[in-house]
Short mmCIF file of C-alpha atoms and ligand atoms in Angstrom, two decimals:
data_model
loop_
_atom_site.label_atom_id
_atom_site.label_comp_id
_atom_site.label_asym_id
_atom_site.label_seq_id
_atom_site.Cartn_x
_atom_site.Cartn_y
_atom_site.Cartn_z
CA MET A 220 -23.19 -8.38 34.48
CA GLU A 221 -21.88 -10.69 31.77
CA LYS A 222 -20.37 -9.10 28.65
CA THR A 223 -19.70 -10.41 25.18
CA PHE A 224 -17.89 -9.23 22.08
CA PHE A 225 -19.80 -9.20 18.80
CA MET A 226 -19.17 -8.32 15.17
CA ILE A 227 -21.43 -7.51 12.26
CA LYS A 228 -19.27 -8.96 9.51
CA PRO A 229 -18.46 -7.30 6.14
CA ASP A 230 -21.11 -9.26 4.19
CA ALA A 231 -23.79 -7.92 6.54
CA VAL A 232 -22.52 -4.34 6.40
CA ARG A 233 -22.46 -4.55 2.59
CA ARG A 234 -26.02 -5.85 2.52
CA GLY A 235 -27.39 -3.13 4.78
CA LEU A 236 -28.04 -5.36 7.79
CA ILE A 237 -26.41 -3.26 10.54
CA GLY A 238 -29.75 -1.83 11.68
CA GLU A 239 -31.47 -5.23 11.60
CA VAL A 240 -28.81 -6.87 13.76
CA LEU A 241 -28.58 -3.99 16.25
CA SER A 242 -32.36 -3.91 16.45
CA ARG A 243 -32.49 -7.58 17.45
CA ILE A 244 -29.86 -6.97 20.15
CA GLU A 245 -31.81 -4.02 21.55
CA LYS A 246 -35.21 -5.75 21.39
CA ARG A 247 -33.77 -8.73 23.23
CA GLY A 248 -32.84 -6.34 26.03
CA PHE A 249 -29.08 -6.46 25.78
CA VAL A 250 -27.25 -3.20 26.35
CA ILE A 251 -24.72 -2.03 23.79
CA GLU A 252 -21.72 -0.57 25.59
CA ARG A 253 -19.20 -0.11 22.78
CA LEU A 254 -19.84 0.17 19.04
CA GLU A 255 -17.52 1.02 16.20
CA LEU A 256 -17.33 0.73 12.42
CA CYS A 257 -13.83 -0.26 11.40
CA GLN A 258 -11.67 -1.99 8.83
CA ALA A 259 -10.13 -5.15 10.28
CA ASP A 260 -6.38 -5.43 10.22
CA GLU A 261 -4.82 -8.76 9.15
CA ASN A 262 -2.69 -9.13 12.29
CA LEU A 263 -5.65 -8.44 14.53
CA LEU A 264 -7.66 -11.11 12.68
CA LYS A 265 -4.82 -13.61 13.06
CA ALA A 266 -4.88 -12.98 16.81
CA HIS A 267 -8.67 -13.06 16.96
CA TYR A 268 -8.91 -16.33 15.01
CA ALA A 269 -5.68 -17.79 16.48
CA ALA A 270 -7.27 -21.25 16.79
CA LEU A 271 -8.05 -21.29 13.05
CA VAL A 272 -4.84 -19.98 11.42
CA ASP A 273 -3.77 -23.47 10.32
CA GLU A 274 -7.13 -24.34 8.77
CA PRO A 275 -7.14 -24.67 4.96
CA PHE A 276 -9.92 -22.08 4.76
CA PHE A 277 -8.01 -19.45 6.76
CA PRO A 278 -6.83 -17.39 3.73
CA ASP A 279 -10.44 -17.20 2.55
CA LEU A 280 -11.56 -16.21 6.04
CA LEU A 281 -8.97 -13.40 6.03
CA ALA A 282 -10.10 -12.24 2.58
CA TYR A 283 -13.74 -12.25 3.73
CA MET A 284 -13.10 -10.40 6.97
CA THR A 285 -10.99 -7.71 5.26
CA SER A 286 -13.34 -7.33 2.27
CA GLY A 287 -14.98 -4.21 3.69
CA PRO A 288 -15.85 -2.40 6.88
CA LEU A 289 -17.28 -4.33 9.80
CA VAL A 290 -18.93 -3.34 13.05
CA ILE A 291 -17.42 -4.35 16.37
CA GLY A 292 -19.17 -4.04 19.68
CA VAL A 293 -19.52 -5.03 23.30
CA MET A 294 -22.89 -5.73 24.89
CA PHE A 295 -23.97 -6.91 28.30
CA GLY A 296 -26.95 -8.69 29.84
CA ASN A 297 -28.00 -11.87 31.63
CA ASP A 298 -26.27 -14.87 30.07
CA VAL A 299 -25.47 -12.72 27.06
CA ILE A 300 -22.66 -14.98 25.81
CA ALA A 301 -24.80 -18.10 25.36
CA SER A 302 -27.94 -16.16 24.44
CA TRP A 303 -26.20 -14.23 21.67
CA ARG A 304 -24.78 -17.50 20.29
CA LEU A 305 -28.35 -18.86 20.18
CA MET A 306 -29.60 -15.71 18.47
CA MET A 307 -26.78 -16.00 15.89
CA GLY A 308 -27.56 -19.61 14.98
CA ALA A 309 -25.24 -22.33 13.71
CA THR A 310 -21.95 -21.44 11.99
CA LYS A 311 -23.00 -22.99 8.67
CA PRO A 312 -25.95 -21.06 7.20
CA GLN A 313 -27.52 -24.28 5.90
CA GLU A 314 -27.65 -25.57 9.49
CA ALA A 315 -28.88 -22.33 11.08
CA LEU A 316 -32.53 -22.46 12.15
CA PRO A 317 -35.05 -19.94 10.81
CA GLY A 318 -35.53 -17.21 13.41
CA THR A 319 -31.82 -17.00 14.11
CA ILE A 320 -29.82 -14.20 12.51
CA ARG A 321 -27.79 -16.61 10.39
CA GLY A 322 -30.89 -18.69 9.63
CA ASP A 323 -32.73 -15.61 8.43
CA PHE A 324 -29.96 -13.71 6.63
CA ALA A 325 -26.83 -15.77 5.97
CA GLN A 326 -26.04 -16.95 2.47
CA ALA A 327 -24.52 -20.37 1.89
CA ALA A 328 -21.27 -18.97 0.54
CA GLY A 329 -19.82 -15.84 -0.91
CA ALA A 330 -17.44 -15.24 -3.79
CA ASN A 331 -14.71 -17.20 -2.01
CA GLN A 332 -14.81 -20.38 0.05
CA SER A 333 -15.22 -18.75 3.45
CA ILE A 334 -18.48 -19.12 5.29
CA GLU A 335 -20.11 -15.69 5.13
CA ASN A 336 -22.41 -15.80 8.10
CA VAL A 337 -23.26 -12.20 9.04
CA VAL A 338 -22.29 -12.11 12.72
CA HIS A 339 -19.73 -13.11 15.32
CA GLY A 340 -20.08 -13.72 19.03
CA SER A 341 -17.58 -14.86 21.65
CA ASP A 342 -18.01 -18.54 22.58
CA SER A 343 -17.05 -18.37 26.29
CA ALA A 344 -16.30 -15.95 29.12
CA ALA A 345 -12.57 -16.39 28.49
CA SER A 346 -13.01 -15.65 24.76
CA ALA A 347 -15.17 -12.61 25.52
CA LYS A 348 -12.53 -11.16 27.81
CA ARG A 349 -9.76 -11.90 25.32
CA GLU A 350 -11.64 -10.52 22.31
CA ILE A 351 -12.82 -7.33 24.06
CA GLY A 352 -9.22 -6.70 25.09
CA LEU A 353 -7.97 -7.38 21.57
CA TRP A 354 -10.40 -5.16 19.68
CA PHE A 355 -10.97 -2.40 22.23
CA ASN A 356 -7.70 -2.50 24.17
CA GLU A 357 -9.50 -3.06 27.43
CA VAL A 358 -10.67 -5.89 29.69
P1 IDP B 265 -18.41 -19.30 14.89
O1 IDP B 265 -18.26 -18.00 14.13
O2 IDP B 265 -19.81 -19.84 14.78
O3 IDP B 265 -17.92 -19.21 16.32
P2 IDP B 265 -15.94 -20.73 14.27
O4 IDP B 265 -15.82 -22.21 14.19
O5 IDP B 265 -15.35 -20.04 15.46
O6 IDP B 265 -17.51 -20.39 14.14
O7 IDP B 265 -15.30 -20.13 12.94
C1 IDP B 265 -15.07 -18.75 12.81
C2 IDP B 265 -15.51 -18.31 11.42
O8 IDP B 265 -14.68 -18.93 10.44
C3 IDP B 265 -16.93 -18.73 11.04
O9 IDP B 265 -17.93 -17.85 11.55
C4 IDP B 265 -16.86 -18.71 9.53
O10 IDP B 265 -16.96 -17.38 9.01
C5 IDP B 265 -15.44 -19.24 9.28
N1 IDP B 265 -15.42 -20.71 9.10
C6 IDP B 265 -15.56 -21.65 10.07
N2 IDP B 265 -15.48 -22.88 9.56
C7 IDP B 265 -15.26 -22.73 8.22
C8 IDP B 265 -15.08 -23.67 7.13
O11 IDP B 265 -15.11 -24.89 7.29
N3 IDP B 265 -14.89 -23.12 5.90
C9 IDP B 265 -14.86 -21.77 5.68
N4 IDP B 265 -15.01 -20.86 6.67
C10 IDP B 265 -15.22 -21.34 7.93
MG1 MG B 266 -15.99 -18.89 17.08
#
């Protein structure tokens, strides 16, 4: 069964949205296999967002992702990688459709210039495998 890695980002934890996000995952029928509240480490984030480290917004992304605790998890289900991306909605809150998590809960921007968009989900099978290994030391 396909697995994906997800995060409930610090803005969402701060705003009391853990239950709301987990509830949507469960109602959709995906099975949560790993779940942990943690504080992200800068080196881990650099590895996780390796493709973005040279972007001008990367320092803001680091500040956002280390601004408080976040939830990391692994879930599985049919086509969970693509389905979870659809449930999340577009990266930019202003482009995320109503009904998606970002479309319903994400704010346009936070105190800094990062895009505070509530949730993360792996974008491919290769990313899922890599990210699960990175955050949970397993494959
Ligand atoms: P995704 O989270 O929808 O997969 P990515 O392009 O992988 O989007 O970017 C990772 C995260 O980096 C986004 O969720 C968002 O928090 C942040 N981000 C992406 N693009 C920008 C930008 O142009 N400015 C500020 N932050 C950004
Ligand atoms: Mg991404």
